[in-house]
Amino acid sequence: MNKLAKLRIQSAIAQQGCCFYCGLKMIEPTLPELSQSSAPTRWRKFLRCTAEHLTARQQQGRDVAPNIVAACWWCNSRRHRGREEKAPDSLRYRQRVQSLMKKGCWHPAGRLVVDLHANHSR
C-alpha cells in the first residue's frame, strides 16, 4: 500500500467514514466497516473513498497527513473539475457543499438522505 493510500485510510478512520465535504458515509474496501453500503448500486461509485489534498497538488500541496482528508469521489472530483490552475479553497468548498446537501441538490446519493429525512418527518 502506498503512502497516499495509507493517509486516505487514516483520514477515513479519523472522520468515522464520512466524507470531509458532504458528510455521507463513504465506501472503502480495505476497511470492513466501510466495505459495504446500503446505497443503491448506481450511486456506490460516487461514494468511493478518495484522498483529498486540502492544498491541491497543483498548488504544491504535499502528501502529508495535515494536508490529506478522506472525501467521496463525487466531492473530490467536483472540486477539481475544470480547474487546472487552482481548486477552490477547501473550507469554502465544504461550506458550499454542506449548504447544497441540506437542499438535496448536490450529491446523487445525498438525494436519498433528503428523501429519508422527509419520510421520517411525516
PDB file of C-alpha atoms in Angstrom:
ATOM      1  CA  MET A   1       0.000   0.000   0.000  1.00  0.00           C
ATOM      2  CA  ASN A   2       1.446   3.388  -0.959  1.00  0.00           C
ATOM      3  CA  LYS A   3       1.767   6.428   1.308  1.00  0.00           C
ATOM      4  CA  LEU A   4      -1.271   8.239  -0.091  1.00  0.00           C
ATOM      5  CA  ALA A   5      -3.472   5.158   0.368  1.00  0.00           C
ATOM      6  CA  LYS A   6      -2.342   4.905   3.997  1.00  0.00           C
ATOM      7  CA  LEU A   7      -3.135   8.584   4.564  1.00  0.00           C
ATOM      8  CA  ARG A   8      -6.560   8.128   2.931  1.00  0.00           C
ATOM      9  CA  ILE A   9      -7.390   5.214   5.226  1.00  0.00           C
ATOM     10  CA  GLN A  10      -6.131   7.047   8.322  1.00  0.00           C
ATOM     11  CA  SER A  11      -8.303  10.032   7.405  1.00  0.00           C
ATOM     12  CA  ALA A  12     -11.352   7.856   6.729  1.00  0.00           C
ATOM     13  CA  ILE A  13     -10.998   6.281  10.174  1.00  0.00           C
ATOM     14  CA  ALA A  14     -10.497   9.665  11.864  1.00  0.00           C
ATOM     15  CA  GLN A  15     -13.590  11.013  10.061  1.00  0.00           C
ATOM     16  CA  GLN A  16     -15.644   7.960  11.094  1.00  0.00           C
ATOM     17  CA  GLY A  17     -16.042   7.003   7.456  1.00  0.00           C
ATOM     18  CA  CYS A  18     -17.735  10.254   6.445  1.00  0.00           C
ATOM     19  CA  CYS A  19     -16.743  12.476   3.543  1.00  0.00           C
ATOM     20  CA  PHE A  20     -14.964  15.664   4.621  1.00  0.00           C
ATOM     21  CA  TYR A  21     -17.220  17.731   2.342  1.00  0.00           C
ATOM     22  CA  CYS A  22     -20.714  16.221   2.175  1.00  0.00           C
ATOM     23  CA  GLY A  23     -20.683  14.083   5.325  1.00  0.00           C
ATOM     24  CA  LEU A  24     -22.048  10.952   3.653  1.00  0.00           C
ATOM     25  CA  LYS A  25     -20.663   7.538   4.583  1.00  0.00           C
ATOM     26  CA  MET A  26     -18.050   6.501   2.075  1.00  0.00           C
ATOM     27  CA  ILE A  27     -17.094   3.096   0.719  1.00  0.00           C
ATOM     28  CA  GLU A  28     -13.539   1.928   1.434  1.00  0.00           C
ATOM     29  CA  PRO A  29     -12.993  -1.739   0.526  1.00  0.00           C
ATOM     30  CA  THR A  30      -9.897  -2.077   2.742  1.00  0.00           C
ATOM     31  CA  LEU A  31     -11.923  -1.295   5.882  1.00  0.00           C
ATOM     32  CA  PRO A  32     -14.527  -3.916   6.835  1.00  0.00           C
ATOM     33  CA  GLU A  33     -16.815  -1.323   8.436  1.00  0.00           C
ATOM     34  CA  LEU A  34     -16.809   0.743   5.213  1.00  0.00           C
ATOM     35  CA  SER A  35     -16.703  -2.018   2.622  1.00  0.00           C
ATOM     36  CA  GLN A  36     -20.484  -2.338   2.323  1.00  0.00           C
ATOM     37  CA  SER A  37     -23.085   0.295   1.559  1.00  0.00           C
ATOM     38  CA  SER A  38     -26.857   0.395   1.652  1.00  0.00           C
ATOM     39  CA  ALA A  39     -26.805   2.962  -1.158  1.00  0.00           C
ATOM     40  CA  PRO A  40     -28.288   1.877  -4.479  1.00  0.00           C
ATOM     41  CA  THR A  41     -25.703   0.247  -6.745  1.00  0.00           C
ATOM     42  CA  ARG A  42     -25.759   3.114  -9.256  1.00  0.00           C
ATOM     43  CA  TRP A  43     -24.581   5.572  -6.546  1.00  0.00           C
ATOM     44  CA  ARG A  44     -21.857   3.472  -4.937  1.00  0.00           C
ATOM     45  CA  LYS A  45     -19.134   4.649  -7.304  1.00  0.00           C
ATOM     46  CA  PHE A  46     -19.817   8.228  -6.190  1.00  0.00           C
ATOM     47  CA  LEU A  47     -19.264   7.233  -2.538  1.00  0.00           C
ATOM     48  CA  ARG A  48     -15.842   5.650  -3.084  1.00  0.00           C
ATOM     49  CA  CYS A  49     -13.308   6.997  -0.584  1.00  0.00           C
ATOM     50  CA  THR A  50     -10.519   9.110  -2.092  1.00  0.00           C
ATOM     51  CA  ALA A  51      -7.566  11.015  -0.671  1.00  0.00           C
ATOM     52  CA  GLU A  52      -8.258  14.725  -0.991  1.00  0.00           C
ATOM     53  CA  HIS A  53      -5.474  17.294  -0.786  1.00  0.00           C
ATOM     54  CA  LEU A  54      -6.676  20.345   1.151  1.00  0.00           C
ATOM     55  CA  THR A  55      -3.979  22.287  -0.661  1.00  0.00           C
ATOM     56  CA  ALA A  56      -4.079  20.837  -4.153  1.00  0.00           C
ATOM     57  CA  ARG A  57      -1.043  19.275  -5.755  1.00  0.00           C
ATOM     58  CA  GLN A  58      -1.115  21.972  -8.450  1.00  0.00           C
ATOM     59  CA  GLN A  59      -0.557  24.467  -5.629  1.00  0.00           C
ATOM     60  CA  GLN A  60       2.353  22.456  -4.207  1.00  0.00           C
ATOM     61  CA  GLY A  61       0.151  20.565  -1.734  1.00  0.00           C
ATOM     62  CA  ARG A  62       2.074  17.593  -0.380  1.00  0.00           C
ATOM     63  CA  ASP A  63       1.182  14.024   0.564  1.00  0.00           C
ATOM     64  CA  VAL A  64       1.360  14.629   4.323  1.00  0.00           C
ATOM     65  CA  ALA A  65      -1.237  13.880   6.999  1.00  0.00           C
ATOM     66  CA  PRO A  66      -2.217  17.513   7.768  1.00  0.00           C
ATOM     67  CA  ASN A  67      -2.946  18.077   4.064  1.00  0.00           C
ATOM     68  CA  ILE A  68      -4.972  14.900   3.392  1.00  0.00           C
ATOM     69  CA  VAL A  69      -8.615  14.250   4.225  1.00  0.00           C
ATOM     70  CA  ALA A  70     -10.937  11.497   3.049  1.00  0.00           C
ATOM     71  CA  ALA A  71     -13.546  12.635   0.545  1.00  0.00           C
ATOM     72  CA  CYS A  72     -16.012  10.734  -1.570  1.00  0.00           C
ATOM     73  CA  TRP A  73     -15.217  10.526  -5.262  1.00  0.00           C
ATOM     74  CA  TRP A  74     -18.099  12.856  -6.163  1.00  0.00           C
ATOM     75  CA  CYS A  75     -16.992  15.741  -3.935  1.00  0.00           C
ATOM     76  CA  ASN A  76     -13.303  15.329  -4.726  1.00  0.00           C
ATOM     77  CA  SER A  77     -13.816  15.237  -8.481  1.00  0.00           C
ATOM     78  CA  ARG A  78     -16.194  18.218  -8.457  1.00  0.00           C
ATOM     79  CA  ARG A  79     -13.758  20.397  -6.514  1.00  0.00           C
ATOM     80  CA  HIS A  80     -11.120  19.998  -9.204  1.00  0.00           C
ATOM     81  CA  ARG A  81     -13.315  19.678 -12.290  1.00  0.00           C
ATOM     82  CA  GLY A  82     -12.410  22.200 -14.962  1.00  0.00           C
ATOM     83  CA  ARG A  83      -9.871  23.910 -12.722  1.00  0.00           C
ATOM     84  CA  GLU A  84      -6.403  23.171 -13.988  1.00  0.00           C
ATOM     85  CA  GLU A  85      -4.872  26.186 -12.258  1.00  0.00           C
ATOM     86  CA  LYS A  86      -6.452  26.449  -8.833  1.00  0.00           C
ATOM     87  CA  ALA A  87      -9.082  24.468  -6.951  1.00  0.00           C
ATOM     88  CA  PRO A  88     -11.427  26.422  -4.655  1.00  0.00           C
ATOM     89  CA  ASP A  89     -10.439  26.825  -1.011  1.00  0.00           C
ATOM     90  CA  SER A  90     -11.267  23.564   0.768  1.00  0.00           C
ATOM     91  CA  LEU A  91     -13.143  25.158   3.690  1.00  0.00           C
ATOM     92  CA  ARG A  92     -15.267  27.420   1.468  1.00  0.00           C
ATOM     93  CA  TYR A  93     -15.956  24.477  -0.795  1.00  0.00           C
ATOM     94  CA  ARG A  94     -17.015  22.406   2.235  1.00  0.00           C
ATOM     95  CA  GLN A  95     -19.465  25.114   3.351  1.00  0.00           C
ATOM     96  CA  ARG A  96     -20.945  25.315  -0.140  1.00  0.00           C
ATOM     97  CA  VAL A  97     -21.293  21.530  -0.399  1.00  0.00           C
ATOM     98  CA  GLN A  98     -22.975  21.271   3.008  1.00  0.00           C
ATOM     99  CA  SER A  99     -25.392  24.056   2.105  1.00  0.00           C
ATOM    100  CA  LEU A 100     -26.304  22.282  -1.131  1.00  0.00           C
ATOM    101  CA  MET A 101     -26.629  18.957   0.713  1.00  0.00           C
ATOM    102  CA  LYS A 102     -29.267  20.462   3.012  1.00  0.00           C
ATOM    103  CA  LYS A 103     -31.265  21.365  -0.093  1.00  0.00           C
ATOM    104  CA  GLY A 104     -30.764  17.912  -1.600  1.00  0.00           C
ATOM    105  CA  CYS A 105     -29.187  19.284  -4.748  1.00  0.00           C
ATOM    106  CA  TRP A 106     -25.517  18.331  -4.587  1.00  0.00           C
ATOM    107  CA  HIS A 107     -24.727  14.646  -4.380  1.00  0.00           C
ATOM    108  CA  PRO A 108     -26.657  11.934  -6.218  1.00  0.00           C
ATOM    109  CA  ALA A 109     -26.568   9.781  -3.063  1.00  0.00           C
ATOM    110  CA  GLY A 110     -27.477  12.847  -0.985  1.00  0.00           C
ATOM    111  CA  ARG A 111     -30.905  12.840  -2.570  1.00  0.00           C
ATOM    112  CA  LEU A 112     -31.508   9.528  -0.836  1.00  0.00           C
ATOM    113  CA  VAL A 113     -30.641  11.124   2.521  1.00  0.00           C
ATOM    114  CA  VAL A 114     -33.032  14.050   1.939  1.00  0.00           C
ATOM    115  CA  ASP A 115     -35.787  11.617   0.898  1.00  0.00           C
ATOM    116  CA  LEU A 116     -35.221   9.521   4.036  1.00  0.00           C
ATOM    117  CA  HIS A 117     -35.439  12.598   6.279  1.00  0.00           C
ATOM    118  CA  ALA A 118     -38.634  13.710   4.536  1.00  0.00           C
ATOM    119  CA  ASN A 119     -40.220  10.276   5.001  1.00  0.00           C
ATOM    120  CA  HIS A 120     -39.294  10.152   8.703  1.00  0.00           C
ATOM    121  CA  SER A 121     -40.802  13.572   9.415  1.00  0.00           C
ATOM    122  CA  ARG A 122     -44.223  12.598   8.050  1.00  0.00           C
TER     123      ARG A 122
END
